[in-house]
GROMACS .gro file of C-alpha atoms in nm:
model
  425
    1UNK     CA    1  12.105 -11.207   6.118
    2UNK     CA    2  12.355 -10.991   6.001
    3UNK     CA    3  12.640 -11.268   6.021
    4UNK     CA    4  12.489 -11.569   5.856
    5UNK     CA    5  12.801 -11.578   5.604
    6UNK     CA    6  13.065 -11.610   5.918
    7UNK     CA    7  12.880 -12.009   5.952
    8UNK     CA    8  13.065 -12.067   5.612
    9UNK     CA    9  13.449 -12.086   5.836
   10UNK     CA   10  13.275 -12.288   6.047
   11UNK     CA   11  13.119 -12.535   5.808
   12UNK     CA   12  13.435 -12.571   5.558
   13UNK     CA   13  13.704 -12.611   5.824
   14UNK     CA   14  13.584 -12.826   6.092
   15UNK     CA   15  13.552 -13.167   5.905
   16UNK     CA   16  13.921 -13.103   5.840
   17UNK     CA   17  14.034 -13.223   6.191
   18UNK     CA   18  14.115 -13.533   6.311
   19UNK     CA   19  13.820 -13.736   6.342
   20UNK     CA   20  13.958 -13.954   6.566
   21UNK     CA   21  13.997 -13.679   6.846
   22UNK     CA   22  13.747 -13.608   7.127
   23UNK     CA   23  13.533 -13.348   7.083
   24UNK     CA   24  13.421 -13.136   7.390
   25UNK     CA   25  13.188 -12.812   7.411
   26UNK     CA   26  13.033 -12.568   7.641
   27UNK     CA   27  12.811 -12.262   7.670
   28UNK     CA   28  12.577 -12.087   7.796
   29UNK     CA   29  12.227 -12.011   7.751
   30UNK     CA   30  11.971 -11.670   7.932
   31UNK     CA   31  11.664 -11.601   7.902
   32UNK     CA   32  11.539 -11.308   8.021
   33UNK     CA   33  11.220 -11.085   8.022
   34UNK     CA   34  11.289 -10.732   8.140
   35UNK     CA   35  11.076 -10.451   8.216
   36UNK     CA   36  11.301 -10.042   8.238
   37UNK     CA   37  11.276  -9.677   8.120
   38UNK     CA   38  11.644  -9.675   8.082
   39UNK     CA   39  11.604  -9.592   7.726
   40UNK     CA   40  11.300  -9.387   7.757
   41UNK     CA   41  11.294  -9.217   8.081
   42UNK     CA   42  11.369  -8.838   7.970
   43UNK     CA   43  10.987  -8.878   7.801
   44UNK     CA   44  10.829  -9.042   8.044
   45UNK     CA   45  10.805  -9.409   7.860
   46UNK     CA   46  10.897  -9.755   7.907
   47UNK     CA   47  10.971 -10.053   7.722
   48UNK     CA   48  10.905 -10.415   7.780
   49UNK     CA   49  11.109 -10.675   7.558
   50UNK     CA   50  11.237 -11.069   7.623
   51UNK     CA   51  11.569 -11.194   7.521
   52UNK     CA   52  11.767 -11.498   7.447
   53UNK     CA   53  12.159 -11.476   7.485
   54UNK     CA   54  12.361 -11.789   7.349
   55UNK     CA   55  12.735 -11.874   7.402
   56UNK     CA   56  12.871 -12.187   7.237
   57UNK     CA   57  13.222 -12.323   7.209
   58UNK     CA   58  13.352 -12.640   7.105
   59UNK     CA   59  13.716 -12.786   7.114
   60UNK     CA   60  13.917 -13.103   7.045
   61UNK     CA   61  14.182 -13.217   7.189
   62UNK     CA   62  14.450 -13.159   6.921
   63UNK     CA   63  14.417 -12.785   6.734
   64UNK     CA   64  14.076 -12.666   6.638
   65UNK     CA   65  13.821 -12.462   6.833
   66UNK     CA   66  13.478 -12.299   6.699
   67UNK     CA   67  13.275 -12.083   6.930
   68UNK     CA   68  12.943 -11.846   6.840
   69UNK     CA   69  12.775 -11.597   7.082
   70UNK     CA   70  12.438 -11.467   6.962
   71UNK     CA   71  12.085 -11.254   7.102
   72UNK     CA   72  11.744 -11.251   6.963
   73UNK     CA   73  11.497 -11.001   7.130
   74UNK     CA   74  11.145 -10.904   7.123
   75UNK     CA   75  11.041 -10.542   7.273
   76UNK     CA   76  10.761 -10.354   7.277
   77UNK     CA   77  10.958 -10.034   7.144
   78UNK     CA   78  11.154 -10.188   6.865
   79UNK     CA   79  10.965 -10.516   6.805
   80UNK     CA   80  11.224 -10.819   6.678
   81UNK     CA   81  11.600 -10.775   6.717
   82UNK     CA   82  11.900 -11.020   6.651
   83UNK     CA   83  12.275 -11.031   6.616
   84UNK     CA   84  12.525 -11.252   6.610
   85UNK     CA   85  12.879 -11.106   6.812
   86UNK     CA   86  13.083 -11.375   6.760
   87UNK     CA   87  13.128 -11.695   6.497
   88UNK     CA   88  13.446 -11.799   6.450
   89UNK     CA   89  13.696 -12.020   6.401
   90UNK     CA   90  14.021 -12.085   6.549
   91UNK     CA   91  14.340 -12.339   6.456
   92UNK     CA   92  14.617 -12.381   6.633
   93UNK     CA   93  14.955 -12.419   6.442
   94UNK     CA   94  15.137 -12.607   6.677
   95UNK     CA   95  15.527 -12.629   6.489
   96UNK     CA   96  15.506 -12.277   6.406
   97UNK     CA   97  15.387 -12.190   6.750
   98UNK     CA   98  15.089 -11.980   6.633
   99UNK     CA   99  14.691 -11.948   6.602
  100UNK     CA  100  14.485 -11.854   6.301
  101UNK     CA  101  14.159 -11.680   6.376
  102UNK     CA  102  13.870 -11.643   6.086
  103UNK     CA  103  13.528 -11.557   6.094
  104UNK     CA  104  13.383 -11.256   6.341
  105UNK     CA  105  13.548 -11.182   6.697
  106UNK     CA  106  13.482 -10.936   6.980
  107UNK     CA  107  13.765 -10.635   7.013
  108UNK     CA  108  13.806 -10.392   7.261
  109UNK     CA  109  13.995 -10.061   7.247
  110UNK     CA  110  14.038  -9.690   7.217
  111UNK     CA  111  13.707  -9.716   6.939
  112UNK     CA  112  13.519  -9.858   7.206
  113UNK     CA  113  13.377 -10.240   7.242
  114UNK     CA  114  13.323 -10.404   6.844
  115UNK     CA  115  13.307 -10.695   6.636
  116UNK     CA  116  13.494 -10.743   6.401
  117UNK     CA  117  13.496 -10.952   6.103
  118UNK     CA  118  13.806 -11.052   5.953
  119UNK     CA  119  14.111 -11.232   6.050
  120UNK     CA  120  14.371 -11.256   6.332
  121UNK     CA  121  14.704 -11.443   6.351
  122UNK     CA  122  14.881 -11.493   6.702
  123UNK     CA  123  15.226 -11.625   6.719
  124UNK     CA  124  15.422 -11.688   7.022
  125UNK     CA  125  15.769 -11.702   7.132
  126UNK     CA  126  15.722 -11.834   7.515
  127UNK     CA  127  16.052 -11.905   7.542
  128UNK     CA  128  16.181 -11.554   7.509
  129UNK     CA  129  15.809 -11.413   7.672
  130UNK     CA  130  15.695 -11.310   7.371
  131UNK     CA  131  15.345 -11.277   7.117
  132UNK     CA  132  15.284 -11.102   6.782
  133UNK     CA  133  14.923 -11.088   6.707
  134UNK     CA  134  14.800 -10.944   6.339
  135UNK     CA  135  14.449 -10.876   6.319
  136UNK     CA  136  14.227 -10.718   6.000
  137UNK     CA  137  13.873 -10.666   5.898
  138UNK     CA  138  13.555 -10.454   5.860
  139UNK     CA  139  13.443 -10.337   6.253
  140UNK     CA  140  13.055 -10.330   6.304
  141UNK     CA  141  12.891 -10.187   6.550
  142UNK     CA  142  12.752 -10.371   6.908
  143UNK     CA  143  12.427 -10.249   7.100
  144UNK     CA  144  12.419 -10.085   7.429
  145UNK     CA  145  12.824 -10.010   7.437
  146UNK     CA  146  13.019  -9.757   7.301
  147UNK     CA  147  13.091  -9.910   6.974
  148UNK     CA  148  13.194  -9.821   6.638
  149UNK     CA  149  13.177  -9.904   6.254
  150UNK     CA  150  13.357  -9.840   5.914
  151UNK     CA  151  13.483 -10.016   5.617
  152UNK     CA  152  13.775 -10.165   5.732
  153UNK     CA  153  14.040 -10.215   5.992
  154UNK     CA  154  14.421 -10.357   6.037
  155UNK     CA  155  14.665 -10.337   6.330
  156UNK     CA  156  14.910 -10.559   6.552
  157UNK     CA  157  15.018 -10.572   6.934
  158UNK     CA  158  15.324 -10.706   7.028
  159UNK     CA  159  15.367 -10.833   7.390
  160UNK     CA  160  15.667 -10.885   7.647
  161UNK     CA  161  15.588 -11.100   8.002
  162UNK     CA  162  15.940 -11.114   8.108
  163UNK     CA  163  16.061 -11.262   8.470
  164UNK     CA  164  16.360 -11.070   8.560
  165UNK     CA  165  16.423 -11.178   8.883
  166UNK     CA  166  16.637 -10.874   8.992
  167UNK     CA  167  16.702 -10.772   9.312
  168UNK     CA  168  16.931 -10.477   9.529
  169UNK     CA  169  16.939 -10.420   9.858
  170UNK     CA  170  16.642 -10.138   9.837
  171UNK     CA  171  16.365 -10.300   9.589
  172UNK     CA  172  16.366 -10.611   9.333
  173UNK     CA  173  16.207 -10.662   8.995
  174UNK     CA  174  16.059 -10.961   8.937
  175UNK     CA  175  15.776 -10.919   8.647
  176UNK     CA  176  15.793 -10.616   8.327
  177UNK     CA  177  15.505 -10.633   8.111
  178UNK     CA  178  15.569 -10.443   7.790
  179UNK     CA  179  15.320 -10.392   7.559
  180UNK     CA  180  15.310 -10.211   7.179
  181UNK     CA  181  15.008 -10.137   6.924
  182UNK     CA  182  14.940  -9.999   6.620
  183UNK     CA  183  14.584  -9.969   6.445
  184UNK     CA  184  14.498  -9.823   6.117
  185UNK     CA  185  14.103  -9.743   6.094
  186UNK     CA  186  13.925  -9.649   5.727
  187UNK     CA  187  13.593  -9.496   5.717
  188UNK     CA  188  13.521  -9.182   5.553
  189UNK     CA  189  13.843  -9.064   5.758
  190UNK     CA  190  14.172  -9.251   5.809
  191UNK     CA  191  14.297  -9.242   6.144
  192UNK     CA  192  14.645  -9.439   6.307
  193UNK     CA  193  14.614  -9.468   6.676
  194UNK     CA  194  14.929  -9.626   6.860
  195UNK     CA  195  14.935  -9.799   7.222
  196UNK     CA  196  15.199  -9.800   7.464
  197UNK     CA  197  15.183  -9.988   7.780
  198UNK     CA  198  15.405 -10.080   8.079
  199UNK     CA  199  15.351 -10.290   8.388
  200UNK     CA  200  15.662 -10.333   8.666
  201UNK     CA  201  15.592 -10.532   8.961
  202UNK     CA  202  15.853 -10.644   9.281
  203UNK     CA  203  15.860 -10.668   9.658
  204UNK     CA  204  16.061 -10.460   9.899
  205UNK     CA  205  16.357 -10.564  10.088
  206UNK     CA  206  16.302 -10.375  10.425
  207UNK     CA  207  16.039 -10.379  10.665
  208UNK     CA  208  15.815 -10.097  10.604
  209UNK     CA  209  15.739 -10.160  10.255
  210UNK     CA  210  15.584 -10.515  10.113
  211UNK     CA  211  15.497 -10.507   9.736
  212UNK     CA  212  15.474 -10.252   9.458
  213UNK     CA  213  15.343 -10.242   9.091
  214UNK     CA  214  15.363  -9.941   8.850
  215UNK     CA  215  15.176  -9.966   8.526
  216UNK     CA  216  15.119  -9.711   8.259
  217UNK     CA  217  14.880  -9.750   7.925
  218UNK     CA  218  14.819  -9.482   7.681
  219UNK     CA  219  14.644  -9.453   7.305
  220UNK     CA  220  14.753  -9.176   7.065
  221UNK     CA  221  14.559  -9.066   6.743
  222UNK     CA  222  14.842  -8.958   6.540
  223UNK     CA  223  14.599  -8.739   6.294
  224UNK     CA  224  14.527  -8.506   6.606
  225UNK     CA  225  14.805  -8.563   6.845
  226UNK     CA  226  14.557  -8.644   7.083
  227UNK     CA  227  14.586  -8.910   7.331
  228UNK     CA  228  14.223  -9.134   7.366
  229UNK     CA  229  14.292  -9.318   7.627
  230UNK     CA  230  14.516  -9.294   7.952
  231UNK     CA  231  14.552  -9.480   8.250
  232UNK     CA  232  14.801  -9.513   8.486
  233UNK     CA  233  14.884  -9.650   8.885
  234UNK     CA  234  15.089  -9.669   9.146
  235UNK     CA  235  15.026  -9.961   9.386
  236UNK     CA  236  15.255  -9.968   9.702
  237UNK     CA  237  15.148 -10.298   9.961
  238UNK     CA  238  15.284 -10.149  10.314
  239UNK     CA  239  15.197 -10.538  10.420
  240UNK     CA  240  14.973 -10.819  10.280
  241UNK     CA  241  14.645 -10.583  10.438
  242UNK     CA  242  14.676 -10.259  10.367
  243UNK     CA  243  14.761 -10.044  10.014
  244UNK     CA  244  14.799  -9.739   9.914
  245UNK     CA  245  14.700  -9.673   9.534
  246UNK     CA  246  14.759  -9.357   9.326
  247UNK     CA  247  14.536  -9.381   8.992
  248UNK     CA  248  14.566  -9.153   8.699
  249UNK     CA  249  14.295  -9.216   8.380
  250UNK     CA  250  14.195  -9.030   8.064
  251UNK     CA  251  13.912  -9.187   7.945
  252UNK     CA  252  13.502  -9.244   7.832
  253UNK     CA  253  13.295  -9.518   7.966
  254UNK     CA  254  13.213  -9.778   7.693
  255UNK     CA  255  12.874  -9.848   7.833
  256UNK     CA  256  12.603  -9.568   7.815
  257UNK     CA  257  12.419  -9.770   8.091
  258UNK     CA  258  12.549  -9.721   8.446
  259UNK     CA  259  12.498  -9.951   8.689
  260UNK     CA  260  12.280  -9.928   8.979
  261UNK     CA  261  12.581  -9.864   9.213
  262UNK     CA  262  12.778  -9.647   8.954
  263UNK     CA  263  12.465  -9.392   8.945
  264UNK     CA  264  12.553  -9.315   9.303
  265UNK     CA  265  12.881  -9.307   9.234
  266UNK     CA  266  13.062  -8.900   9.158
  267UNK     CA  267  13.344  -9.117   8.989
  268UNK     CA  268  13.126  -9.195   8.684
  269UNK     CA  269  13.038  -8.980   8.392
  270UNK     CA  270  12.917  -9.024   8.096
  271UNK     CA  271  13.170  -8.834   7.886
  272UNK     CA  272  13.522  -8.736   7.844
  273UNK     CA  273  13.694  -8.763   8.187
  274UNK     CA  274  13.994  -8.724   8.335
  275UNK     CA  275  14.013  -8.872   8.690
  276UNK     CA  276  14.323  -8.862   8.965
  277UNK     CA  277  14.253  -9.062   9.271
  278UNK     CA  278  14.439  -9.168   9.579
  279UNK     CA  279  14.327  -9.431   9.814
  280UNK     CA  280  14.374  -9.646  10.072
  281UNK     CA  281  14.259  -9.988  10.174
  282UNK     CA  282  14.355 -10.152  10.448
  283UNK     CA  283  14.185 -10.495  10.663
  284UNK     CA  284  14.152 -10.474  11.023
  285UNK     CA  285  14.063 -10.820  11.085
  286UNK     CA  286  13.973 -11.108  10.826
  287UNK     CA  287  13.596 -11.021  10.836
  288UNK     CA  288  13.607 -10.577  10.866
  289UNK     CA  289  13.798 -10.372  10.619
  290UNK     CA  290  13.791  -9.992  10.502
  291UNK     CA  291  13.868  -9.781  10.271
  292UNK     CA  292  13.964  -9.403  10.250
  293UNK     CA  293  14.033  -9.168   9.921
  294UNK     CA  294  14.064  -8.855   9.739
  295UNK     CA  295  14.035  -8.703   9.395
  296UNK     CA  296  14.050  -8.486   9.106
  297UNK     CA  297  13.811  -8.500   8.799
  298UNK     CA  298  13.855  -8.262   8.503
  299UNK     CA  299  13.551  -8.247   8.254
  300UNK     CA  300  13.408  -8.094   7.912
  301UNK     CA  301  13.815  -8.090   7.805
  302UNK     CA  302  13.925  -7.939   8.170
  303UNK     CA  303  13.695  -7.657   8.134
  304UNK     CA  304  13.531  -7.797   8.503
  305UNK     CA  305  13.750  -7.872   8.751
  306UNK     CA  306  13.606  -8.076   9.096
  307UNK     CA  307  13.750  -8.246   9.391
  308UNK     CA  308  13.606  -8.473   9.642
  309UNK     CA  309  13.716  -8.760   9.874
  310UNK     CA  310  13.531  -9.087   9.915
  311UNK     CA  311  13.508  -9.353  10.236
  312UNK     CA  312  13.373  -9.663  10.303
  313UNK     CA  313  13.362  -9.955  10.537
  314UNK     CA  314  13.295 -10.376  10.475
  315UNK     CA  315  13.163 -10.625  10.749
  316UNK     CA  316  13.190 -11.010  10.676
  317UNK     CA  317  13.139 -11.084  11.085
  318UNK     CA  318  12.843 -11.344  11.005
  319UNK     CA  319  12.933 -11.576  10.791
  320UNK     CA  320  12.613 -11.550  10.579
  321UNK     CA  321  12.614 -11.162  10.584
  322UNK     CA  322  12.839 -10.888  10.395
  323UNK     CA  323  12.739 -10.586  10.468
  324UNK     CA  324  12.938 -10.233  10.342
  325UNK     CA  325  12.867  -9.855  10.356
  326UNK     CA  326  12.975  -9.636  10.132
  327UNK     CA  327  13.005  -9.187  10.151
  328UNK     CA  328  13.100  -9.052   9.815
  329UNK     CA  329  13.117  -8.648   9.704
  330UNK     CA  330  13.270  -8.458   9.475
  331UNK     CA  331  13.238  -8.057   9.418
  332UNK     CA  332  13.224  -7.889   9.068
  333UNK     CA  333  13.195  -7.480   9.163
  334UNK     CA  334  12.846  -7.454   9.164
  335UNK     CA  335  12.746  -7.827   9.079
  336UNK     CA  336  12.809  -8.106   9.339
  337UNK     CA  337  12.745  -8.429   9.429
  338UNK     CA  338  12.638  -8.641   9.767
  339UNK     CA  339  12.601  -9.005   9.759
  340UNK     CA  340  12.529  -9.267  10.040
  341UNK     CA  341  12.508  -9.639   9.947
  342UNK     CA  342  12.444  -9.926  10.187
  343UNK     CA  343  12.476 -10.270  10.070
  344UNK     CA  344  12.400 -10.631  10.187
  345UNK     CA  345  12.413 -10.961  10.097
  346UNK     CA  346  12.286 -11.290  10.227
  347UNK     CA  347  12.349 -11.644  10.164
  348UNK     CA  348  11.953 -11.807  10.321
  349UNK     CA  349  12.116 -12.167  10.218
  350UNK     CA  350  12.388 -12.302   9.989
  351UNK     CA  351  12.151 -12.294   9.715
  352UNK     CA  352  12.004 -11.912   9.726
  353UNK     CA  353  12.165 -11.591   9.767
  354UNK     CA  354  12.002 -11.195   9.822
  355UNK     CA  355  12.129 -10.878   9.791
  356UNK     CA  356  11.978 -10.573   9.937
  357UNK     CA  357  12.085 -10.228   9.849
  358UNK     CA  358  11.989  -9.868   9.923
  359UNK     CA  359  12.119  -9.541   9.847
  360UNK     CA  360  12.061  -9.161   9.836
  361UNK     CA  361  12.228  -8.871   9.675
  362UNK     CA  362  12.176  -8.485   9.667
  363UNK     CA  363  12.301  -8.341   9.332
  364UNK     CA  364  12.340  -7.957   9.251
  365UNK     CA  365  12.307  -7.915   8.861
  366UNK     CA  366  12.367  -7.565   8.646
  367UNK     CA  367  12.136  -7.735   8.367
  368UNK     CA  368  11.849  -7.935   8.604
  369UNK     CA  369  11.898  -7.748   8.978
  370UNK     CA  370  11.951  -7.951   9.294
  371UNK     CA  371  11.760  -8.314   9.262
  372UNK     CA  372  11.702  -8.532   9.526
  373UNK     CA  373  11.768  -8.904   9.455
  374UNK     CA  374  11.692  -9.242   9.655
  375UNK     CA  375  11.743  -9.574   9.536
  376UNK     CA  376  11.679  -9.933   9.615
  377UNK     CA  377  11.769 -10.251   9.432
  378UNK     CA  378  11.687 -10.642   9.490
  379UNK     CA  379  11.830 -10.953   9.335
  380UNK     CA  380  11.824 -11.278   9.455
  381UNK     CA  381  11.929 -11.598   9.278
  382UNK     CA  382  11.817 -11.928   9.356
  383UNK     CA  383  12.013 -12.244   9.212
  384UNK     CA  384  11.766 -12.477   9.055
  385UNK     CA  385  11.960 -12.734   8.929
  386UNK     CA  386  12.341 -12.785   8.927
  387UNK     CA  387  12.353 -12.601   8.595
  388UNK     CA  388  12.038 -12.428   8.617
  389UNK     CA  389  12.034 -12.048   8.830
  390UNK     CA  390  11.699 -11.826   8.849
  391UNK     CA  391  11.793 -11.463   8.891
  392UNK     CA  392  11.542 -11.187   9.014
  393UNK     CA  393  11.610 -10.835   9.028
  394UNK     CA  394  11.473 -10.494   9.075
  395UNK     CA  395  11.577 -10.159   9.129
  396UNK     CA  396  11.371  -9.797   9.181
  397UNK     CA  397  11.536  -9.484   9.145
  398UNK     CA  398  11.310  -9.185   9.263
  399UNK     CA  399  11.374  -8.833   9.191
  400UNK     CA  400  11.231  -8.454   9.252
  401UNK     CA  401  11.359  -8.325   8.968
  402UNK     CA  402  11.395  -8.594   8.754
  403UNK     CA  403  11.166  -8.832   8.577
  404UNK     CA  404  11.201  -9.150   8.823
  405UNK     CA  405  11.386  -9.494   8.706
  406UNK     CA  406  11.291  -9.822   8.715
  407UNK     CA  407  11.400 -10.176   8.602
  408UNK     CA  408  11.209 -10.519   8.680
  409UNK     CA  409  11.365 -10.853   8.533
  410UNK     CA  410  11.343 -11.223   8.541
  411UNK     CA  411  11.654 -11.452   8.393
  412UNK     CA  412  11.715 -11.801   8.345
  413UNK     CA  413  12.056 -11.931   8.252
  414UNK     CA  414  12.178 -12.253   8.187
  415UNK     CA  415  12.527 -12.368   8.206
  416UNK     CA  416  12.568 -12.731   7.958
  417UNK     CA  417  12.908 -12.904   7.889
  418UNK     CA  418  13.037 -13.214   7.722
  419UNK     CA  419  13.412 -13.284   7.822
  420UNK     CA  420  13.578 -13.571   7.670
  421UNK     CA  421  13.925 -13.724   7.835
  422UNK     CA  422  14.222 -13.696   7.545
  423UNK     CA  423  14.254 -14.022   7.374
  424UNK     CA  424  14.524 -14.224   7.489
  425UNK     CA  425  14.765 -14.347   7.232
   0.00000   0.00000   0.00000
């Protein structure tokens, strides 16, 4: 395990608390056996591999908590894999309002999604709406995300939740949401990247408007001038069941592994993007609702420019039953992209749950030609115990121009917890 050393925190610090405070814990424990090509699919291969994934935390009820999250796996492509993602500890400075951090903790950011082992210091001010948090260490790298790794890493964020309250005879503000960053990362390069984000919320005082929010987030590497990461929205409530929403984001996925749905899905590419969307949602009834939208995607750094709109509709009529339909297409000059997706889902008794879904797209490609796609994918969980849940899922993806894909799997997970009631004095 490449974290063995973070147990050291663990094992020093703890016998340090109060011994005469409860102790409670948690977590959570899968195993799964899994069967894809998702690696392997562009040679015409497969893998088959079993996993374990732990998640363990532990709290008293005065100051300290210690929590690990860990996988072991055995595949037929890479035989025996483990890592540790998290083991740390955390104490809570009460007087001085703050939280010390040691050992190795999950971050996610402009680099992508990391661990990182080191240090972190939160202090907070909730008087005034305000948190400083200090963080430091050497980032290592995480499987199947976008991730990242280097020597060594430093940077703070400093929020403001402040309840304004303020009102005019067009609009109020009630909520602003102010938040700053700044990140120094050392490899074989330095790089500074600096985040900036901004989230405004209030209700309308007239009667054709309800609610609105407005929220902006960007990331800028100073060494290029470059922003990373933008995002931005404009969410206007016309009454509690219906919105409009105007999106802006500059980003890349952190997962190289679509989803099922996401694969039928023009929104979602693996890559740079730049995506403007506007959309509207509104519910008819309590059990039909639909959605309508269009949008802008610039790609390979606004070289390809498409457009596209997107429409869908969702029945809860039976209580049981959810079922939803989804069109979805977006144009690129000479490539394009049709999707259809159908989804259901249905509850057989309180302890069991399946989900059927089907979909088809027709894709035009300058590098693979026009490829034909449909798709189906099953899961259904059954409740074993009250902390026990089987999962079973599969999904086949079959194309004409592409190698098909496939993905078979069988989880269990158990959910165990020991809370103790806070001694009286």
């Amino acid at each position: 395990m490449k974290a063995s050393l973070l147990f050291f925190p663990v094992l020093l610090l703890l016998p340090f608390s109060n011994a005469n405070s409860a102790w409670n814990w948690s977590g959570t424990l899968k195993a799964k056996m899994q069967g894809d090509n998702r690696y392997t699919r562009y040679v015409d291969d497969h893998q088959i591999f079993g996993e374990v994934w732990g998640s363990f935390e532990a709290f008293d009820n005065d100051s300290w908590r210690a929590s690990i999250d860990f996988v072991t796996r055995q595949g037929s492509k890479y035989g025996f894999e483990g890592d540790i993602y998290q083991a740390y500890v955390e104490k809570q400075i009460k007087p001085w309002h703050s939280k010390i951090q040691v050992g190795r903790f999950q971050r996610s950011d402009s680099l992508g999604f990391y661990s990182l082992d080191g240090a972190a210091w939160l202090y907070e001010m909730p008087e005034h709406g305000l948190s400083v948090n200090v963080y430091g260490g050497k980032p290592t790298r995480q499987e199947d995300v976008r991730s990242v790794s280097g020597d060594w890493l430093y940077g703070f964020e400093v929020m403001s939740n402040q309840q304004l309250n303020w009102q005019n005879n067009i609009l109020s503000l009630d909520t602003w949401l102010l938040r700053f960053g700044f990140q120094q990362f050392h490899d074989e390069h330095t790089s500074t990247r600096l985040t900036v984000g901004s989230t405004i919320a209030g209700q309308f005082q007239n009667e054709f408007l309800h609610a609105y929010e407005l929220s902006l987030m960007t990331t800028l590497e100073t060494n290029t001038g470059v922003f990373e990461e933008v995002f931005s929205s404009l969410l206007l409530d016309f009454t509690e069941y219906s919105r409009l929403r105007i999106s802006y984001s500059l980003y890349e996925p952190k997962s190289p592994y679509p989803t099922f749905k996401e694969q039928f899905f023009s929104d979602y590419y693996q890559g740079r993007q730049d995506l403007l969307r506007v959309s509207f949602d509104q519910s008819l009834t309590d059990t039909f609702s639909y959605h309508l939208g269009g949008k802008r995607a610039a790609r390979n750094t606004g070289h390809d420019i498409g457009y596209g709109f997107d429409i869908g509709v969702e029945s809860r009529y039976f209580r049981d039953l959810a079922l939803s339909a989804d069109f979805d297409m977006l144009e690129f000059g000479k490539s394009d992209s049709y999707n259809l997706y159908f989804g259901s889902a249905y509850s057989f008794t309180a302890k069991s749950i399946i989900s059927l879904n089907l979909a088809y797209s027709l894709d035009t490609s300058a590098l693979y030609g026009k490829n034909k796609a449909a798709g189906t994918e099953l899961k259904f969980r059954y409740k074993l115990y009250s902390d026990v849940f089987l999962d079973l899922s599969g999904s086949y993806i079959a194309n004409t121009r592409l190698n098909d894909e496939y993905q078979a799997g069988l989880q269990v997970t158990w959910y165990f917890d020991n809370f103790q009631p806070k001694a009286k004095l």
